[in-house]
Short mmCIF file of C-alpha atoms in Angstrom, two decimals:
data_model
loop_
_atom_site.label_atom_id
_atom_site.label_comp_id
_atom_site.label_asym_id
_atom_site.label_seq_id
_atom_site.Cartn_x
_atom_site.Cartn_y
_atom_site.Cartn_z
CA UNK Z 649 72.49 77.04 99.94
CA UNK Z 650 76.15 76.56 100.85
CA UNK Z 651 75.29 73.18 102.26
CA UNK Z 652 74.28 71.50 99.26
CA UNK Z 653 77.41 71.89 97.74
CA UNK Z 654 79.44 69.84 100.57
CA UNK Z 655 77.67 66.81 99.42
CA UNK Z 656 78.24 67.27 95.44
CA UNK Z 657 80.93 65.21 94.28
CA UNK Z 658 82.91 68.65 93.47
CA UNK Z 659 82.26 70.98 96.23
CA UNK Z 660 81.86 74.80 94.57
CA UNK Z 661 85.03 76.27 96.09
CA UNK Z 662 85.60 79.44 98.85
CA UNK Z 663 86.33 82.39 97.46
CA UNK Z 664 88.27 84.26 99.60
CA UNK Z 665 88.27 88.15 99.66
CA UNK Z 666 91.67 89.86 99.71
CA UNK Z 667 92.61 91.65 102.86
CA UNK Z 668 93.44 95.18 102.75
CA UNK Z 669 96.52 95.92 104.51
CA UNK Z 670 96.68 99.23 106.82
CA UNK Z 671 98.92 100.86 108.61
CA UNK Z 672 97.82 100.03 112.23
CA UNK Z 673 97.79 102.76 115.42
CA UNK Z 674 100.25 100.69 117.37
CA UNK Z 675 103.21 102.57 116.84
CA UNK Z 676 101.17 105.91 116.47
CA UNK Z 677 102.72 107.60 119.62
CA UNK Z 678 106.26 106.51 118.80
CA UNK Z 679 105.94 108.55 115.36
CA UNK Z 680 107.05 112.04 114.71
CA UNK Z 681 105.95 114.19 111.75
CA UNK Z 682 108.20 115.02 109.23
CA UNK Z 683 107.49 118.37 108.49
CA UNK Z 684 106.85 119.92 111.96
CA UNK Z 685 107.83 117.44 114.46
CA UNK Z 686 104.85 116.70 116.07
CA UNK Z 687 104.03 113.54 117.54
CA UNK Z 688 101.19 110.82 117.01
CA UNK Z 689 102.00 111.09 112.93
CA UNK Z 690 99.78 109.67 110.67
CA UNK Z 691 101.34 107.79 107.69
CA UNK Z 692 100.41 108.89 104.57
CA UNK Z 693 100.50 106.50 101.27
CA UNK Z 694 102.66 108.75 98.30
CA UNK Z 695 101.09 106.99 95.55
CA UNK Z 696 96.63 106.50 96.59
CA UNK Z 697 93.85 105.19 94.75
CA UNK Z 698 95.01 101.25 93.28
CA UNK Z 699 98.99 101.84 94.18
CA UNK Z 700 98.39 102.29 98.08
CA UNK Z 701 98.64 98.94 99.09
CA UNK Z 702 101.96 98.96 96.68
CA UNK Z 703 102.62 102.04 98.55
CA UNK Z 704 102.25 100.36 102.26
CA UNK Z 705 104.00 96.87 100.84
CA UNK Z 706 106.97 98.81 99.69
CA UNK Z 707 106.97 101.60 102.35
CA UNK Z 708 106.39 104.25 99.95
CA UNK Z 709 105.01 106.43 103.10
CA UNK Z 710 105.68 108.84 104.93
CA UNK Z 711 104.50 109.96 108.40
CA UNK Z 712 103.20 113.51 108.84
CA UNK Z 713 100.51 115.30 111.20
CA UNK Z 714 97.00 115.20 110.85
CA UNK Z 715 97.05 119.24 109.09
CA UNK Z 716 99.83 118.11 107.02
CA UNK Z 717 97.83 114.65 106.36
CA UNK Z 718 94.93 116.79 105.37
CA UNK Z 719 96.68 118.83 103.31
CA UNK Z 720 98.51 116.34 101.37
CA UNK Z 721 95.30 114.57 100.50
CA UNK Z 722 93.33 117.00 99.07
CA UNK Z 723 96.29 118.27 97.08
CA UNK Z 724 95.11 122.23 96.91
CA UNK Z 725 97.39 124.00 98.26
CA UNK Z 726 100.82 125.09 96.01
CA UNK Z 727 102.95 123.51 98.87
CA UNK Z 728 100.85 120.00 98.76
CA UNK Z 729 101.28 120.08 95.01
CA UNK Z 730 104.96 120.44 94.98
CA UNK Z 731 105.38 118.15 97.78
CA UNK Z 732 103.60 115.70 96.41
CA UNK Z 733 105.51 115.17 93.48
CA UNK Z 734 109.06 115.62 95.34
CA UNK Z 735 108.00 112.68 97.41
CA UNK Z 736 106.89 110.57 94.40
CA UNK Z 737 109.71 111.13 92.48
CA UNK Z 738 111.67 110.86 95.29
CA UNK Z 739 110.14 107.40 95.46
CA UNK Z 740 110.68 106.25 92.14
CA UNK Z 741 114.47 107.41 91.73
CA UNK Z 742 115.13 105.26 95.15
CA UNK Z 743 112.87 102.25 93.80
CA UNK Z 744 114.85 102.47 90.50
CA UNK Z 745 118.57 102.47 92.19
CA UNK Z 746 117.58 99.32 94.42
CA UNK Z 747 116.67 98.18 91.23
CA UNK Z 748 120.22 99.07 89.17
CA UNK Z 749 121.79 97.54 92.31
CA UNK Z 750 120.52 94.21 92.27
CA UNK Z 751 121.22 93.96 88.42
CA UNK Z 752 118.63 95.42 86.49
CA UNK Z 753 119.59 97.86 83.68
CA UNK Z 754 118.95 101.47 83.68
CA UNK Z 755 116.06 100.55 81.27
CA UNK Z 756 114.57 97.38 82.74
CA UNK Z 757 114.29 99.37 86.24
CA UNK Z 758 112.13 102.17 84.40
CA UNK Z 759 109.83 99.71 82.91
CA UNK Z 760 109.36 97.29 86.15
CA UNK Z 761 108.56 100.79 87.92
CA UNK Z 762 105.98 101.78 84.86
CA UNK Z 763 104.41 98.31 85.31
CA UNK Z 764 104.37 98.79 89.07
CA UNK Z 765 102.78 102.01 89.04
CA UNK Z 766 102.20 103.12 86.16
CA UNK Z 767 102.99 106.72 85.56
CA UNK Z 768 107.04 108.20 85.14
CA UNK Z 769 107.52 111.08 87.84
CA UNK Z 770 111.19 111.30 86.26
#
């Protein structure tokens, strides 16, 4: 079907599917967790779902064990909870200061961060 349209005087164009980025196993050995120190850390993504290939392009990560990994994900635990939303806040206030720094107002950095995620962890 595809070749009938090289021979139309406007060829359909390729569509070309986005490629997820990931956070590759090349480095894995060379990684520590930072909770508990143990190596071959995983990185985990602070912000999932549609934001984690925000969180990889802006390094909003952090690398932890596989437990710890685990643990963060499913987000039951009291300590997962809390650390979860240290780290994304902990995010957003450092997102927000790069922001102030190259010129933005205090303002302007709050909404470019609500239109980049979406949610205020502040």
């Amino acid at each position: 079907m595809m070749e009938y349209y090289k021979t139309c005087a406007f060829p359909k164009p390729q569509t070309r599917k986005k490629k997820k980025k990931q956070n590759g196993y090349k480095d894995k050995a060379s990684r520590f967790c930072a909770y508990c120190g143990k190596p071959y850390a995983e990185r985990h993504e602070i912000f999932g779902g549609s934001n984690r290939q925000i969180s990889i392009d802006l390094g909003f990560q952090v690398d932890v064990c596989h437990e710890h990994h685990e643990e963060l994900h499913m987000n039951c635990s009291e300590w997962a909870q809390e650390e979860n939303i240290k780290l994304r806040r902990f995010y957003q206030k450092k997102y927000e200061e790069e922001k102030i720094d190259e010129g933005m107002t205090r303002e302007q950095a709050r909404n470019d961060w609500m239109i980049l995620i979406g949610r205020n962890y502040l």
